[in-house]
Coordinates of C-alpha atoms and ligand atoms in Angstrom, one line a residue:
M1 CA -9.6 -13.6 -28.7
D2 CA -9.5 -13.1 -32.5
C3 CA -6.1 -12.3 -31.8
G4 CA -5.0 -16.1 -30.4
G5 CA -5.8 -14.8 -26.6
L6 CA -7.6 -16.6 -24.0
F7 CA -8.4 -15.1 -20.8
L8 CA -8.9 -17.3 -18.1
F9 CA -10.1 -16.6 -14.5
E10 CA -10.5 -17.7 -11.6
K11 CA -6.8 -19.4 -11.7
K12 CA -4.1 -19.0 -9.2
V13 CA -0.4 -19.3 -10.4
T14 CA 1.1 -21.3 -7.8
N15 CA 4.4 -22.3 -9.3
F16 CA 6.8 -21.8 -12.3
K17 CA 8.6 -24.8 -13.8
I18 CA 12.0 -22.9 -14.9
E19 CA 14.6 -25.0 -17.0
N20 CA 17.7 -23.1 -17.8
D21 CA 16.6 -20.2 -16.5
L22 CA 13.9 -19.8 -18.5
I23 CA 10.4 -20.0 -17.1
K24 CA 8.9 -22.5 -19.4
S25 CA 5.4 -23.4 -17.9
V26 CA 3.2 -21.6 -14.9
E27 CA 1.6 -24.0 -12.9
T28 CA -1.8 -23.1 -11.2
A29 CA -3.9 -24.2 -7.7
D30 CA -6.0 -26.5 -10.1
G31 CA -3.6 -28.7 -10.8
N32 CA -3.3 -27.3 -14.5
K33 CA -0.1 -26.4 -16.1
Y34 CA 0.2 -23.7 -18.6
D35 CA 3.1 -23.8 -21.4
G36 CA 4.6 -20.7 -23.5
D37 CA 7.1 -18.8 -24.5
A38 CA 7.3 -15.7 -22.1
V39 CA 5.9 -15.0 -18.5
I40 CA 4.0 -11.3 -17.4
L41 CA 3.8 -11.2 -14.0
A42 CA 1.5 -8.4 -13.2
T43 CA 0.2 -10.1 -10.0
G44 CA -0.1 -6.2 -8.1
H45 CA 1.9 -5.3 -4.6
S46 CA -0.7 -7.3 -2.2
A47 CA 0.9 -11.4 -3.9
R48 CA 2.7 -12.3 -0.9
D49 CA 2.8 -16.0 -2.5
I50 CA 3.8 -14.8 -5.6
F51 CA 6.8 -12.7 -3.5
E52 CA 7.3 -15.9 -1.2
L53 CA 7.5 -18.7 -4.9
L54 CA 10.0 -16.0 -6.5
H55 CA 12.3 -15.5 -3.1
R56 CA 11.6 -19.8 -2.7
Q57 CA 12.7 -20.4 -6.3
Q58 CA 15.8 -18.6 -5.7
I59 CA 14.6 -15.8 -8.4
L60 CA 16.0 -12.4 -7.7
I61 CA 14.0 -10.1 -6.0
E62 CA 15.1 -6.7 -3.6
A63 CA 13.6 -5.1 -0.4
K64 CA 12.1 -2.4 -1.8
P65 CA 11.1 1.4 0.3
F66 CA 7.8 2.2 0.8
A67 CA 5.8 4.2 3.5
L68 CA 3.2 2.9 5.7
G69 CA 1.1 5.4 8.1
V70 CA -2.7 6.2 8.9
R71 CA -5.7 7.5 7.0
I72 CA -7.0 10.6 8.1
E73 CA -10.9 11.7 7.9
H74 CA -12.5 15.6 8.1
P75 CA -15.7 16.3 7.2
Q76 CA -15.2 17.5 3.8
S77 CA -16.9 21.3 4.8
L78 CA -14.2 21.4 6.6
I79 CA -11.6 20.9 4.0
D80 CA -14.0 23.0 1.6
S81 CA -13.8 26.0 3.7
I82 CA -10.2 25.8 3.8
Q83 CA -9.4 25.1 0.7
Y84 CA -12.3 28.1 -1.2
H85 CA -12.2 30.5 1.7
C86 CA -15.8 30.3 2.7
S87 CA -18.6 29.2 5.1
I88 CA -20.3 27.4 2.5
R89 CA -18.9 25.7 -0.5
D90 CA -20.6 27.0 -3.5
Q91 CA -22.7 24.5 -6.2
H92 CA -20.9 25.3 -9.0
L93 CA -17.4 24.0 -7.3
P94 CA -16.4 20.2 -7.0
P95 CA -15.2 19.5 -3.2
A96 CA -12.2 20.6 -2.2
S97 CA -9.0 18.2 -2.2
Y98 CA -5.7 18.7 -0.8
G99 CA -1.9 17.7 -1.6
L100 CA 0.2 17.7 1.9
V101 CA 4.2 17.0 1.9
E102 CA 6.2 17.7 4.8
Q103 CA 10.2 16.8 5.8
V104 CA 11.2 15.3 9.2
A105 CA 14.0 14.8 10.3
E106 CA 15.2 13.9 7.2
R107 CA 12.4 11.5 6.3
G108 CA 8.9 12.3 3.9
V109 CA 5.8 12.6 5.4
F110 CA 2.8 12.6 3.1
S111 CA -0.5 12.6 2.3
F112 CA -1.9 10.2 -0.3
C113 CA -4.5 9.1 -2.7
M114 CA -6.9 11.9 -1.0
C115 CA -10.4 10.9 -1.5
P116 CA -13.1 14.5 -1.8
G117 CA -16.9 13.2 -1.1
G118 CA -14.7 9.7 -0.2
I119 CA -15.3 6.9 2.3
I120 CA -13.3 4.6 3.6
A121 CA -13.2 1.4 2.9
P122 CA -11.0 -1.8 4.0
A123 CA -8.2 -3.4 2.2
A124 CA -7.0 -6.1 3.5
T125 CA -6.2 -9.4 1.2
N126 CA -5.0 -12.2 4.2
P127 CA -7.2 -12.9 7.5
G128 CA -6.3 -11.4 10.8
E129 CA -4.6 -8.2 9.1
L130 CA -6.5 -5.2 9.1
V131 CA -5.6 -2.3 5.8
V132 CA -7.8 0.8 5.1
N133 CA -7.9 2.7 1.9
G134 CA -9.9 5.1 0.0
W135 CA -12.5 5.7 -2.5
S136 CA -14.2 8.4 -3.8
P137 CA -18.1 7.8 -5.7
S138 CA -18.1 9.1 -9.0
K139 CA -20.8 11.7 -7.7
R140 CA -17.7 12.7 -4.8
N141 CA -21.5 13.3 -3.0
N142 CA -20.5 11.6 0.8
P143 CA -20.1 14.0 3.6
Y144 CA -16.4 13.5 4.3
A145 CA -12.7 13.9 3.1
N146 CA -10.4 11.2 3.5
S147 CA -6.2 10.6 2.4
G148 CA -3.6 8.3 3.2
M149 CA -0.8 10.3 5.5
V150 CA 2.2 8.1 5.2
V151 CA 6.1 7.8 6.3
Q152 CA 8.8 6.8 4.5
V153 CA 10.2 3.7 5.7
A154 CA 13.4 1.8 4.0
L155 CA 14.6 -1.7 4.8
D156 CA 16.7 -0.7 8.4
D157 CA 13.1 0.7 9.8
A158 CA 12.3 -2.7 9.4
I159 CA 15.6 -3.8 10.5
N160 CA 15.4 -1.9 13.6
Y161 CA 11.9 -2.1 14.0
F162 CA 12.0 -6.3 14.7
K163 CA 15.1 -6.0 16.7
K164 CA 13.1 -4.2 19.0
T165 CA 9.9 -5.9 18.9
N166 CA 11.1 -9.5 18.6
P167 CA 14.3 -9.8 18.6
D168 CA 14.5 -13.9 18.1
S169 CA 12.1 -13.9 15.1
N170 CA 12.5 -15.3 12.2
E171 CA 12.4 -12.4 9.9
L172 CA 15.7 -11.2 11.4
K173 CA 17.5 -14.4 11.2
N174 CA 18.8 -12.5 7.8
E175 CA 18.8 -9.3 7.3
K176 CA 19.3 -9.5 3.7
N177 CA 15.9 -11.0 3.6
P178 CA 14.3 -9.5 0.1
L179 CA 11.5 -9.9 1.9
L180 CA 11.7 -8.4 5.2
L181 CA 10.0 -5.4 4.7
M182 CA 6.8 -7.0 3.1
Y183 CA 7.2 -8.8 7.0
F184 CA 7.5 -5.0 8.4
Q185 CA 3.9 -4.4 6.4
S186 CA 2.5 -7.6 7.9
A187 CA 3.2 -7.4 11.4
I188 CA 1.9 -3.6 11.6
E189 CA -1.5 -4.4 9.4
Q190 CA -1.6 -7.9 12.1
T191 CA -1.2 -5.4 15.5
C192 CA -3.7 -3.2 13.6
F193 CA -6.6 -5.7 13.6
K194 CA -5.8 -7.0 17.0
A195 CA -6.1 -3.6 18.7
G196 CA -9.2 -3.0 17.0
G197 CA -10.8 -6.1 18.5
G198 CA -11.8 -8.1 15.5
K199 CA -14.3 -8.3 12.2
L200 CA -11.7 -5.2 10.8
V201 CA -13.0 -2.8 12.9
A202 CA -9.7 -0.4 13.4
P203 CA -7.7 1.5 15.7
A204 CA -8.4 5.5 15.8
Q205 CA -8.1 8.3 17.5
R206 CA -8.9 12.2 16.9
M207 CA -5.9 14.4 14.6
V208 CA -5.4 16.5 18.3
D209 CA -4.7 14.0 20.4
F210 CA -3.1 11.6 18.5
T211 CA -0.8 14.8 18.1
N212 CA -0.8 15.1 22.2
N213 CA -0.8 11.4 22.5
K214 CA -3.9 11.5 24.8
I215 CA -6.7 8.5 23.9
S216 CA -9.7 10.2 22.3
P217 CA -13.3 10.0 25.1
T218 CA -15.3 9.4 21.8
L219 CA -14.6 9.5 18.3
P220 CA -16.9 11.1 15.6
S221 CA -19.2 10.0 12.8
N222 CA -17.3 8.5 10.0
S223 CA -17.2 6.7 6.5
Y224 CA -15.6 3.2 7.8
L225 CA -18.6 0.8 7.6
P226 CA -17.2 -1.8 9.8
G227 CA -16.8 0.5 13.2
I228 CA -13.5 2.1 14.5
H229 CA -11.9 1.4 17.8
S230 CA -10.8 4.9 20.8
T231 CA -7.2 3.4 20.6
N232 CA -3.8 4.9 21.6
L233 CA -2.0 4.6 18.0
S234 CA 1.3 5.0 19.7
E235 CA 0.6 2.0 20.8
V236 CA -0.1 -0.1 18.1
L237 CA 2.1 2.0 15.2
P238 CA 6.5 1.7 15.5
T239 CA 7.6 4.8 17.1
F240 CA 9.3 6.5 14.3
I241 CA 6.3 6.3 12.1
H242 CA 3.5 7.7 14.8
K243 CA 6.7 10.8 16.2
S244 CA 6.9 11.8 11.9
L245 CA 3.1 11.5 11.5
Q246 CA 2.8 13.8 14.7
E247 CA 5.4 16.3 13.3
G248 CA 3.8 16.7 9.9
F249 CA -0.1 16.9 11.4
K250 CA 1.3 20.0 13.6
A251 CA 3.1 21.6 10.4
F252 CA -0.3 20.8 8.0
G253 CA -1.8 22.5 10.4
K254 CA 0.2 25.7 9.5
K255 CA -0.4 25.2 5.9
M256 CA -4.1 24.5 5.8
P257 CA -4.9 26.3 9.2
G258 CA -7.7 24.7 10.5
Y259 CA -6.5 21.1 9.6
L260 CA -5.0 20.3 12.3
T261 CA -8.6 19.3 14.3
N262 CA -9.9 16.9 17.1
D263 CA -13.1 17.2 14.3
A264 CA -10.7 15.2 12.2
V265 CA -10.2 11.0 13.0
V266 CA -7.1 8.9 12.3
V267 CA -7.6 5.6 11.7
A268 CA -4.8 2.7 11.3
T269 CA -3.1 1.6 8.7
E270 CA -2.6 2.6 5.2
S271 CA 0.0 -0.4 4.7
R272 CA -0.6 -0.9 1.3
T273 CA 1.0 2.6 -0.6
S274 CA 3.1 0.8 -3.0
S275 CA 5.1 -2.3 -3.3
P276 CA 7.5 -3.6 -0.6
V277 CA 8.7 -6.0 -3.0
R278 CA 11.1 -4.7 -6.6
I279 CA 11.4 -7.3 -9.1
P280 CA 14.3 -6.2 -11.2
R281 CA 14.3 -6.2 -14.9
D282 CA 16.6 -5.0 -17.7
A283 CA 15.7 -1.0 -18.5
N284 CA 16.2 -1.6 -22.7
T285 CA 14.6 -5.0 -22.5
F286 CA 12.3 -4.9 -19.3
A287 CA 13.8 -8.9 -18.7
H288 CA 14.5 -9.9 -15.8
P289 CA 18.4 -10.3 -15.6
Q290 CA 18.2 -13.6 -14.5
I291 CA 15.7 -15.2 -15.5
K292 CA 15.8 -14.1 -19.1
N293 CA 12.3 -14.7 -20.8
L294 CA 10.2 -13.3 -17.2
Y295 CA 8.9 -9.5 -17.6
P296 CA 7.9 -8.4 -14.5
C297 CA 5.4 -5.6 -14.6
G298 CA 2.8 -3.2 -13.0
E299 CA 2.6 -2.1 -9.5
G300 CA 3.8 -5.1 -7.9
A301 CA 6.3 -5.6 -9.2
G302 CA 7.8 -1.8 -8.1
Y303 CA 7.4 0.1 -11.9
A304 CA 3.8 1.5 -11.8
G305 CA 2.4 3.6 -8.9
G306 CA -1.3 3.6 -10.0
I307 CA -4.2 2.5 -11.9
V308 CA -2.8 4.6 -15.2
S309 CA 0.7 4.0 -14.6
A310 CA 0.3 0.3 -14.1
A311 CA -2.0 0.1 -17.2
M312 CA 1.0 2.3 -19.0
D313 CA 3.7 -0.6 -18.3
G314 CA 1.0 -3.1 -19.1
E315 CA 1.2 -2.1 -22.5
K316 CA 5.5 -1.6 -22.3
C317 CA 6.1 -4.9 -20.9
A318 CA 3.8 -6.3 -24.0
L319 CA 5.0 -5.0 -26.1
F320 CA 9.0 -5.2 -25.5
C321 CA 7.5 -8.9 -24.9
A322 CA 6.0 -9.5 -28.7
Q323 CA 9.1 -7.7 -30.0
Q324 CA 12.0 -10.8 -28.2
F325 CA 9.1 -13.2 -29.8
A326 CA 7.5 -11.8 -32.7
Ligands
FAD401 C1 -9.6 0.8 -2.5 C2 -8.8 1.5 -4.0 C3 -8.6 2.5 -4.1 C4 -8.5 2.8 -5.6 N1 -7.8 3.8 -5.9 C5 -7.2 4.5 -7.1 C6 -7.9 5.4 -7.8 O1 -8.7 6.3 -7.1 N2 -6.5 6.0 -8.8 C7 -5.8 5.0 -9.3 O2 -5.2 5.4 -10.1 N3 -5.2 3.6 -8.0 C8 -6.1 3.5 -7.6 N4 -5.5 2.8 -6.8 C9 -4.4 1.6 -6.9 C10 -4.5 0.8 -8.2 O3 -6.3 0.1 -7.9 C11 -3.7 0.1 -8.5 O4 -2.4 1.5 -8.0 C12 -3.5 -0.5 -9.9 O5 -4.8 -1.4 -9.8 C13 -2.2 -1.3 -9.7 O6 -2.6 -2.6 -11.3 P1 -1.9 -3.8 -11.2 O7 -2.2 -4.2 -12.2 O8 -0.3 -3.3 -10.9 O9 -1.8 -4.7 -9.9 P2 -4.0 -5.3 -9.8 O10 -4.7 -4.2 -10.1 O11 -3.2 -5.1 -8.0 O12 -3.8 -6.7 -10.3 C14 -3.2 -7.9 -10.0 C15 -4.2 -9.1 -10.4 O13 -3.1 -9.7 -10.4 C16 -4.1 -11.0 -9.4 N5 -3.1 -11.7 -8.9 C17 -2.9 -12.1 -7.8 N6 -1.7 -13.0 -7.2 C18 -2.3 -14.0 -8.4 C19 -2.1 -15.5 -8.7 N7 -0.9 -15.9 -7.6 N8 -2.3 -15.8 -9.7 C20 -3.5 -15.4 -10.5 N9 -3.2 -13.8 -10.9 C21 -2.9 -13.5 -9.1 C22 -4.8 -10.3 -8.7 O14 -5.8 -10.8 -8.0 C23 -5.0 -8.9 -9.7 O15 -6.3 -9.2 -10.0 C24 -6.5 2.0 -5.3 C25 -6.4 0.7 -4.8 C26 -7.7 0.3 -4.2 C27 -7.0 -0.9 -3.0

């Protein structure tokens, strides 16, 4: 504030006023208009309305490969015993974590955002969609260990998915649509919402049952508060994701003996790993190649993954922007 800054909370950007390839002002949902020399756009990887706005205004954006899969949860005591090679974790040791990666038919399958002593949480941003994520309280003292388990997704995967599931869909009318991967992400989230039966109940399967394609008669206790519903996840996830995860889990069971177990539960879907869209920018100036005073920033623009890298990207964007307009 002392340096001339003003923070406006609860303001939703709904439009950019563009003249001669420059954003002259930003409009918000309450009808206000804010003029300025430049715009740093850091609206995160779930701001689908912003991606649609950019596309509608013919501001260059690109489909960006991302990763989608499930969240898996084990008893923390099991992960401790595997990682520390002991039956009970010593009180001086922290709850154990892990990182797993496997190449399955030239496609990466990997653990993501592993949360020791953590909680699986609902993370959807639109009604009718189901997204799970994970977090750990500072004491990491929950009895569960959860992790994202995701598979790389490229543009062709989304095109093939829509060809198979809905060949007449609007999404397929233009295979070069930069929003295709975002539509794919949303379609899986909607399928998961329906499979859970609503109210953010998540479709789930025990881990060995998942690899054997067998419906689980019961599900273990777990940390996901809205509840889980026994489902054959092969009917929910795209086949290439389901099969890659099945093979990945078998490989992970060999790398970490005891990891592949029916005491673990697989919950769908972990879909917001990174942005399915990239907003391009010049590597030297950080400005958009077409709209010269637009600075795409952070995870939503495709330049960060996680809190620290997003913060650092914000700092860099602010510096480049200040240099340009000082
Ligand atoms: C449950 C959970 C746990 C996580 N745990 C970790 C972790 O342990 N470590 C880690 O590094 N990362 C973690 N992450 C990821 C981390 O939160 C993100 O990587 C990071 O916040 C991205 O920062 P960002 O500034 O690019 O976007 P965001 O933090 O998503 O910020 C974007 C902002 O833009 C606003 N916005 C969107 N659209 C508009 C609009 N039209 N008008 C105005 N404002 C708008 C949003 O409301 C939001 O405030 C976690 C994420 C979740 C959901």
